[in-house]
CSV table of C-alpha atoms in Angstrom, one decimal:
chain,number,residue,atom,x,y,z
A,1,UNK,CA,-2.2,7.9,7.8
A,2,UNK,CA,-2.8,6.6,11.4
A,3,UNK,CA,-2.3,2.8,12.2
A,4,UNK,CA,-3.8,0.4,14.2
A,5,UNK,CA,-2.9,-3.7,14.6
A,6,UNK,CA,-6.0,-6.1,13.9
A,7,UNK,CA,-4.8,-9.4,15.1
A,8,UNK,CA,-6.0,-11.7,12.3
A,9,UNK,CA,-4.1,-15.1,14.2
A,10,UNK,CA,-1.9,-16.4,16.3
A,11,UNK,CA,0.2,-16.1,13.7
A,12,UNK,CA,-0.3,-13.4,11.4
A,13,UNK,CA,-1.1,-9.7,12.2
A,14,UNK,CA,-1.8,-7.2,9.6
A,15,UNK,CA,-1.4,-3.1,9.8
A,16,UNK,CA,-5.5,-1.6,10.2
A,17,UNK,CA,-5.6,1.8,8.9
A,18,UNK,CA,-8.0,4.8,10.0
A,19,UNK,CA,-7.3,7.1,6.9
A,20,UNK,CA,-6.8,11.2,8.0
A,21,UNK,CA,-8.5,11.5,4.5
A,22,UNK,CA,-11.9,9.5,5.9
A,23,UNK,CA,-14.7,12.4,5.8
A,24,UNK,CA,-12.9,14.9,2.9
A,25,UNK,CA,-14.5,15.5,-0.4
A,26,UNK,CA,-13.0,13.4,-3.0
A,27,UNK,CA,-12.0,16.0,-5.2
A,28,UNK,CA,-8.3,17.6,-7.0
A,29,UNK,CA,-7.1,20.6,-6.7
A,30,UNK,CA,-7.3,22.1,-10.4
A,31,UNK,CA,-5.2,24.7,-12.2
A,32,UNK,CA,-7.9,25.5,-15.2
A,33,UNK,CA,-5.8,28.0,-17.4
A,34,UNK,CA,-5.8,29.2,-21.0
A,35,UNK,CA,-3.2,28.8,-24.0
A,36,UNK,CA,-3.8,31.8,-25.9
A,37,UNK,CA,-6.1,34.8,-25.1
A,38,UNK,CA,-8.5,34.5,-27.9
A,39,UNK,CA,-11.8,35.3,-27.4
A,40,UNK,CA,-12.8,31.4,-27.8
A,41,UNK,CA,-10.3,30.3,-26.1
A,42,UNK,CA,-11.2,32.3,-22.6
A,43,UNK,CA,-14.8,31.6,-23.4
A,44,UNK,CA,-14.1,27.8,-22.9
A,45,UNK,CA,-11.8,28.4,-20.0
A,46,UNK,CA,-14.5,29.8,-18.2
A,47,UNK,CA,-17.1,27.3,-19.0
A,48,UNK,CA,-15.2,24.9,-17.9
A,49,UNK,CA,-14.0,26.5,-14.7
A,50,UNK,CA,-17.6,27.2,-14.0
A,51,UNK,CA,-19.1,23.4,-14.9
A,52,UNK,CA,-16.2,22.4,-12.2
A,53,UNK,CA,-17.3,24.4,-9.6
A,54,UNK,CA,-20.6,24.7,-9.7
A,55,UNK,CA,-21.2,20.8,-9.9
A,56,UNK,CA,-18.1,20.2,-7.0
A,57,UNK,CA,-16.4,18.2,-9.6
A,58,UNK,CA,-13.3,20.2,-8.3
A,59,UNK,CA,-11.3,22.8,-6.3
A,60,UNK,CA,-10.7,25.1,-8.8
A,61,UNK,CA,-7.6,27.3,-7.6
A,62,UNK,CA,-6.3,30.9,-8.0
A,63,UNK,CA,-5.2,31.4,-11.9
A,64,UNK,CA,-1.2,30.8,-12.2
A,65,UNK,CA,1.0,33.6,-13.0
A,66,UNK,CA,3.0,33.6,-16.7
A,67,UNK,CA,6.2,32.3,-15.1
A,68,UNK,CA,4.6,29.6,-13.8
A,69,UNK,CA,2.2,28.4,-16.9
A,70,UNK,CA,5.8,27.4,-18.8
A,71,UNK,CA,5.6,24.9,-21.8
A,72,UNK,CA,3.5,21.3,-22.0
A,73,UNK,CA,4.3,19.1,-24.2
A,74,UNK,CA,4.3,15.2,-24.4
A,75,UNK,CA,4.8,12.0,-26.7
A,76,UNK,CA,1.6,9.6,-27.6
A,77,UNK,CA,2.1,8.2,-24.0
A,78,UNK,CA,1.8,11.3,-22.3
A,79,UNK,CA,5.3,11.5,-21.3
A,80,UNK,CA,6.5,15.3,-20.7
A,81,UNK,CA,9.4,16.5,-22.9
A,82,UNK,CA,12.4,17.8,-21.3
A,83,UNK,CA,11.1,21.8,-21.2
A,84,UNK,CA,7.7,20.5,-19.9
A,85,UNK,CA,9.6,18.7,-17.0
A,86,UNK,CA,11.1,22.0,-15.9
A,87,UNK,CA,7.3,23.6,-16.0
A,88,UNK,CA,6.4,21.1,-13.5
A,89,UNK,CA,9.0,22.4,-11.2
A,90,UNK,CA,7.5,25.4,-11.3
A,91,UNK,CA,3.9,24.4,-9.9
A,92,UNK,CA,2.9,23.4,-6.5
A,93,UNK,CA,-0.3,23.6,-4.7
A,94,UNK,CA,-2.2,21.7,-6.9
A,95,UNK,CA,-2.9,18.3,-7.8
A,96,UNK,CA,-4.0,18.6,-11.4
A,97,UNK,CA,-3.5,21.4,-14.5
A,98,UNK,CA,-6.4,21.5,-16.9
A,99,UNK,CA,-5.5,23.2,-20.0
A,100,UNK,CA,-7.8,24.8,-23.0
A,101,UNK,CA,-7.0,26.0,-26.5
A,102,UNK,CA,-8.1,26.5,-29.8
A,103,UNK,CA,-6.1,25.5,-32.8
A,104,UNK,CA,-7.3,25.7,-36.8
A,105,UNK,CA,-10.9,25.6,-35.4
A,106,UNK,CA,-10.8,22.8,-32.9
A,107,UNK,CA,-11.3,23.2,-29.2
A,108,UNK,CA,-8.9,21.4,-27.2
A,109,UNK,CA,-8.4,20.1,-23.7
A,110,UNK,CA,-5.7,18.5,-22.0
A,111,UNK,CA,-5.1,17.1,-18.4
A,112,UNK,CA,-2.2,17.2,-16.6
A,113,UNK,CA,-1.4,15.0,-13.2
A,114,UNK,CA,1.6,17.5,-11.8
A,115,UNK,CA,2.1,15.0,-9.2
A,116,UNK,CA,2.9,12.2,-11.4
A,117,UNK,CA,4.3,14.3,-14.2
A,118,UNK,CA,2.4,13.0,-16.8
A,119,UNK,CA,-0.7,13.9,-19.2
A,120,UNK,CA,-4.0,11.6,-18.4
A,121,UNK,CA,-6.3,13.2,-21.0
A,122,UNK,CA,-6.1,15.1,-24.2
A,123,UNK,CA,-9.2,15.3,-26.7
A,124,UNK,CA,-9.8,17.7,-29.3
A,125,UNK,CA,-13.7,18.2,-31.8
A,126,UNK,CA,-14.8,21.4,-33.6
A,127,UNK,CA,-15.1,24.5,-31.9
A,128,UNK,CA,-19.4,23.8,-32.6
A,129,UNK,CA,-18.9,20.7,-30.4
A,130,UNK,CA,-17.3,22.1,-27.8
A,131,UNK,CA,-19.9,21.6,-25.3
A,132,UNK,CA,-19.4,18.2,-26.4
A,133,UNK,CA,-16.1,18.4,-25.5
A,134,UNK,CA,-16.5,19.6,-21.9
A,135,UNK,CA,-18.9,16.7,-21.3
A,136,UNK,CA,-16.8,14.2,-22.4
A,137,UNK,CA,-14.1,15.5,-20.0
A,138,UNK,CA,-16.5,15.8,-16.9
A,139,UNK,CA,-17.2,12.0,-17.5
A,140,UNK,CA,-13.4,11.4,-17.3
A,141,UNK,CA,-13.2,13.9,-14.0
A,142,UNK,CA,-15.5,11.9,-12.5
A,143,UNK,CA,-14.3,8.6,-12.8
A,144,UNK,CA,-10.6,10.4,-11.3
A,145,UNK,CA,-12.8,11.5,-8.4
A,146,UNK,CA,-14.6,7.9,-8.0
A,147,UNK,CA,-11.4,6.4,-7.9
A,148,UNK,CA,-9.8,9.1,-5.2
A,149,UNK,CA,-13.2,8.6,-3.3
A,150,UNK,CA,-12.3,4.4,-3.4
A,151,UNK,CA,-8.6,5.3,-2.5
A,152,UNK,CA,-8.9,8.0,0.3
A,153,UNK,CA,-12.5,8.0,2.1
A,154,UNK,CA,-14.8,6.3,3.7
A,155,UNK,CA,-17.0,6.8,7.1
A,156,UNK,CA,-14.4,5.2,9.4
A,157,UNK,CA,-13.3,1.5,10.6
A,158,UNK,CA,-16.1,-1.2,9.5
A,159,UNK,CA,-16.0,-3.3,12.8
A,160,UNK,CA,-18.7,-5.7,10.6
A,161,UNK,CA,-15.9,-6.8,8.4
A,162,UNK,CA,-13.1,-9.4,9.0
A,163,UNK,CA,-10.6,-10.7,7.3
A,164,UNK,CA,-8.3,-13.9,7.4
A,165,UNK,CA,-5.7,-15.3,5.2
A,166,UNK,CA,-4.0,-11.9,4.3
A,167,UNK,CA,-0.5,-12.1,4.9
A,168,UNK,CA,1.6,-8.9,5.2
A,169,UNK,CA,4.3,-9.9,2.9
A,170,UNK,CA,4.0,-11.4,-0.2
A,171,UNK,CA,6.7,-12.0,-2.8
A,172,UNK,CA,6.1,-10.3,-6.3
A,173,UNK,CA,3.9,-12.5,-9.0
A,174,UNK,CA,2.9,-15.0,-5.7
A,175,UNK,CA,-0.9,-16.0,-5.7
A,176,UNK,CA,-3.1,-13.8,-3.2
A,177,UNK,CA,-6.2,-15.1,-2.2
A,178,UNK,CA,-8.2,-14.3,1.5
A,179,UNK,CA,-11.3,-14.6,3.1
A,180,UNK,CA,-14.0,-12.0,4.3
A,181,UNK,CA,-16.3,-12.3,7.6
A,182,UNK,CA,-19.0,-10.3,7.6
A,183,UNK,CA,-20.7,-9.7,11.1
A,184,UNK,CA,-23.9,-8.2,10.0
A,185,UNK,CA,-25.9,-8.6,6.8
A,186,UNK,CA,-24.1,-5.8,4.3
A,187,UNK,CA,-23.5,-5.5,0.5
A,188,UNK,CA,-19.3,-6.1,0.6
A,189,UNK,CA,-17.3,-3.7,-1.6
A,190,UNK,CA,-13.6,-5.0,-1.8
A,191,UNK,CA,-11.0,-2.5,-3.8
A,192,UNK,CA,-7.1,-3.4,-4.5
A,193,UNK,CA,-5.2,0.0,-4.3
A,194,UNK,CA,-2.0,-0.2,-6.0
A,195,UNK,CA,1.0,1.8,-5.3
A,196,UNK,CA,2.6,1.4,-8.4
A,197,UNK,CA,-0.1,2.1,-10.9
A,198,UNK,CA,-0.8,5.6,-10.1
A,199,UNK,CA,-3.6,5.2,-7.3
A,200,UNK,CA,-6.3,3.9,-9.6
A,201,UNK,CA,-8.2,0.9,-7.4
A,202,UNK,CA,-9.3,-2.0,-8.8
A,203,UNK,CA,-12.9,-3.6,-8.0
A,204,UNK,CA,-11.5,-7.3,-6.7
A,205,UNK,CA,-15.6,-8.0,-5.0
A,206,UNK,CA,-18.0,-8.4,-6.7
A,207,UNK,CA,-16.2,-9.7,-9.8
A,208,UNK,CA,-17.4,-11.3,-13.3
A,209,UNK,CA,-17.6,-14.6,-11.4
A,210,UNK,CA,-18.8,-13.4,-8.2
A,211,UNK,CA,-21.5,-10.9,-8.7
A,212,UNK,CA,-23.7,-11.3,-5.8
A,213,UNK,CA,-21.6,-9.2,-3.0
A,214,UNK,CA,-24.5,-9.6,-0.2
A,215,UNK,CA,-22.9,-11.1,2.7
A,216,UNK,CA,-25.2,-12.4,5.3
A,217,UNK,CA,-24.0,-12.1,8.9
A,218,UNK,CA,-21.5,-14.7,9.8
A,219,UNK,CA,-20.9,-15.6,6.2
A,220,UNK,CA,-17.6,-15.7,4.5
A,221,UNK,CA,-16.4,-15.3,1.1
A,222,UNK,CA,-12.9,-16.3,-0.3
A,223,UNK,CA,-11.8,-13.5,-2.7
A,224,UNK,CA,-10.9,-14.0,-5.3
A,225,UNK,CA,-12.8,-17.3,-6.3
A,226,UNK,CA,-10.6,-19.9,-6.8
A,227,UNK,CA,-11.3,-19.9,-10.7
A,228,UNK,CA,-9.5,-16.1,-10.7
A,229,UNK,CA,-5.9,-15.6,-10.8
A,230,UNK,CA,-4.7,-12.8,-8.5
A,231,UNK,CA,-1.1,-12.5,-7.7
A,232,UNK,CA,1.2,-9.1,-6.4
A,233,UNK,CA,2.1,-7.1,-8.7
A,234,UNK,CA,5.7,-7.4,-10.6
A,235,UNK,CA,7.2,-5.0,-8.3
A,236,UNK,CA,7.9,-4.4,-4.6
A,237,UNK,CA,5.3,-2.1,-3.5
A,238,UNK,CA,2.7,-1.5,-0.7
A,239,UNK,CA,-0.7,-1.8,-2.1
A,240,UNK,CA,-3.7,-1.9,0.2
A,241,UNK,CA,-7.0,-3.6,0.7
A,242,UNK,CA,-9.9,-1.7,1.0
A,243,UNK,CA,-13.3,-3.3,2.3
A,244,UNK,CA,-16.6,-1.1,2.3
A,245,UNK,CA,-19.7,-2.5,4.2
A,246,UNK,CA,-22.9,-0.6,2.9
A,247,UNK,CA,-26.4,-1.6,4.0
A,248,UNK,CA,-27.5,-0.3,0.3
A,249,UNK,CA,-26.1,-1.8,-2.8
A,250,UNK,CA,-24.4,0.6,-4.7
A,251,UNK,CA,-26.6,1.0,-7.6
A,252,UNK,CA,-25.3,4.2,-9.2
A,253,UNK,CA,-22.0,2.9,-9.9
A,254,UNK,CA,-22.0,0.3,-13.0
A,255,UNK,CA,-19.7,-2.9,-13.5
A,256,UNK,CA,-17.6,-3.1,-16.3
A,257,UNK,CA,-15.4,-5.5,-17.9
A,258,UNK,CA,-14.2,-7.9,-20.5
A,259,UNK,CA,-14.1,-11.5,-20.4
A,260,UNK,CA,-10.4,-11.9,-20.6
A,261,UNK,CA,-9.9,-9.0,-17.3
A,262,UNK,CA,-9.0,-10.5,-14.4
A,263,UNK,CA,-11.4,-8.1,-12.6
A,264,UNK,CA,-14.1,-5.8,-13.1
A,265,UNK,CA,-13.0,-1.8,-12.9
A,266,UNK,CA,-15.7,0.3,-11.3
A,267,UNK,CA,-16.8,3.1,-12.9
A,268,UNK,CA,-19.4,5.6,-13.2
A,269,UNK,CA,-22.5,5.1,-15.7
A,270,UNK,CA,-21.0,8.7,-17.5
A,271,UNK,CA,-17.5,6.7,-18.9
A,272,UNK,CA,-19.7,2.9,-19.5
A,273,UNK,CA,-21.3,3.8,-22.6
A,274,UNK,CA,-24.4,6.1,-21.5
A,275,UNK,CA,-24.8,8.6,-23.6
A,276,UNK,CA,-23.8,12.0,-22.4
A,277,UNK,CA,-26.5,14.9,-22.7
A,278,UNK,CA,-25.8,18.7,-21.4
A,279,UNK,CA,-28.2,18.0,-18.3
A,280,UNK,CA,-26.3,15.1,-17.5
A,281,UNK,CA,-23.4,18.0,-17.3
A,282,UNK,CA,-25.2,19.7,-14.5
A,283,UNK,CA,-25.7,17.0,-12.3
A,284,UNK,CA,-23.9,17.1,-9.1
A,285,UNK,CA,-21.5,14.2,-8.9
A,286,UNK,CA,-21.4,14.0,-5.0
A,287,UNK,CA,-24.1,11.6,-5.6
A,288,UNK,CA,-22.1,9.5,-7.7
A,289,UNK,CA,-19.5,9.6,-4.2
A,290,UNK,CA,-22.0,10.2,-1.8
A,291,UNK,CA,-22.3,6.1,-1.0
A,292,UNK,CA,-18.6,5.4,-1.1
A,293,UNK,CA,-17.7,8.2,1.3
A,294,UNK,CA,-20.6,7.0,3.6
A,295,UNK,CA,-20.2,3.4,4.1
A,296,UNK,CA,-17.7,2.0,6.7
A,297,UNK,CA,-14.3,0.7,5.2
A,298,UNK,CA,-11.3,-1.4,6.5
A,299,UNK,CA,-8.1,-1.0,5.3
A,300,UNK,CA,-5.4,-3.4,5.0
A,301,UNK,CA,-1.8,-3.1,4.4
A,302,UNK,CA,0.3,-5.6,2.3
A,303,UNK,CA,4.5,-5.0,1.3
A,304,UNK,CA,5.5,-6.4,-1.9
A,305,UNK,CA,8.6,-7.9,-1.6
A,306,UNK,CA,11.3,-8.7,-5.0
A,307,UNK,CA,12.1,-12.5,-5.9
């Protein structure tokens, strides 16, 4: 990741970045393999390889050999046993292993981040449900991709967008608060990427309190409000502020929250309740991407620091 220096003060300067991810599709490299050769079981495999990669949900890569399949198994939180830690030192190339079998008449899938070592989805229904099954999954896939698309893209620096108040150190559990300038008239996206919790950005603009994000030119906008409590995280780290400008509001995506979150999360309409139908399976989820990876974004850099 290239830097720049935007010069926020006199006294405060704050690390710009120009991401060498801005432009890439938003999408994991998946190991989709089989735990037994049944007929069912390949059947599923393959429908599931070929929802990925007809609908671009994925980069679905070259089947592993049997020495490097090895053993997965995890505890209730998804935490590997000691055999499945050795399997992951067998992989590399890929970003995620998606994993299909059928047991006592249920159709099973499971979903394996390799590069945090851990399982992020497991869900089993009758083998009659399976299409079911794959749906559900897809709606789970996409909300991964939504977040990587948040994390790692964008169309480049968002000279329309400034920012003030952002310090570059902060000590852990401190109050964060800053302000963004918008130069032209834009709908203002602003994402919190954390370090230590796996990648997965959090929507800080809008929020449940402020839900009107269109900035007029020369406006500027403290985030959070000062009813919201937002502090660094527990733990040193260096998370990142993202800031999207986007002449179009991004009405595909859908708000969602509860009353006692400190911020909304921002996911797709697939994981917010809409029911899932087997069209909804074909749709190309680019579109779901397509705004996030076109509007200009600013990124800012921010070290956590112990007490």
């Amino acid at each position: 990741m290239m830097k720049q220096f935007l010069i926020l003060s006199s006294i405060i300067s704050l690390s710009l970045f120009s991401s060498d991810k801005i432009g890439r599709l938003p999408v994991y490299k998946i190991a989709v393999e089989s735990l037994s050769n049944t007929d069912e079981t390949i059947a599923l495999r393959d429908f599931i390889k070929e929802q990925i990669q007809s609908t671009s949900r994925g980069l679905v890569s070259l089947p592993l050999k049997n020495s490097e399949l090895g053993t997965w198994e995890f505890d209730k939180e998804g935490n590997p046993s000691e055999e499945t830690m050795h399997s992951f030192q067998r992989l590399s190339g890929i970003d995620k292993l998606l994993l299909v079998s059928t047991e006592d008449g249920q159709a099973v899938i499971s979903f394996v981040d390799i590069l945090h070592q851990k399982l992020e989805y497991r869900n089993s229904l009758p083998d009659s449900l399976s299409k079911t099954l794959v749906s559900d999954f897809l709606g789970f896939l996409d909300k991964k991709n939504i977040y990587l698309a948040l994390s790692e893209t964008g169309s480049g620096s968002a000279a329309q967008l400034k920012i003030n108040s952002l310090k570059p150190t902060y000590v852990a559990g401190e109050p964060i608060r800053f302000e963004i300038e918008s130069t032209e008239d834009n709908y203002v996206y602003v994402v919190l990427v954390p370090e230590n919790q796996k990648g997965e950005p959090v929507l800080l603009f809008p929020n449940q309190i402020q839900n009107d994000n269109f900035i007029r030119k020369g406006d500027r906008v403290t985030i959070p409000d000062k009813r919201i409590s937002f502090r660094a995280s527990s733990t040193p780290s260096k998370d990142r502020i993202r800031a999207f400008a986007s002449r179009e509001e991004w009405k595909e995506f859908q708000l969602r929250g509860k009353k006692e979150d400190s911020f909304y999360r921002l996911l797709p309409p697939a994981v917010t309740g809409t029911k899932t139908t087997a069209r909804s399976m074909m749709v190309v989820p680019n579109s779901l991407t397509a705004s996030i990876e076109q509007s200009p974004v600013m990124e800012w850099e921010y070290q956590i620091l112990s007490r």
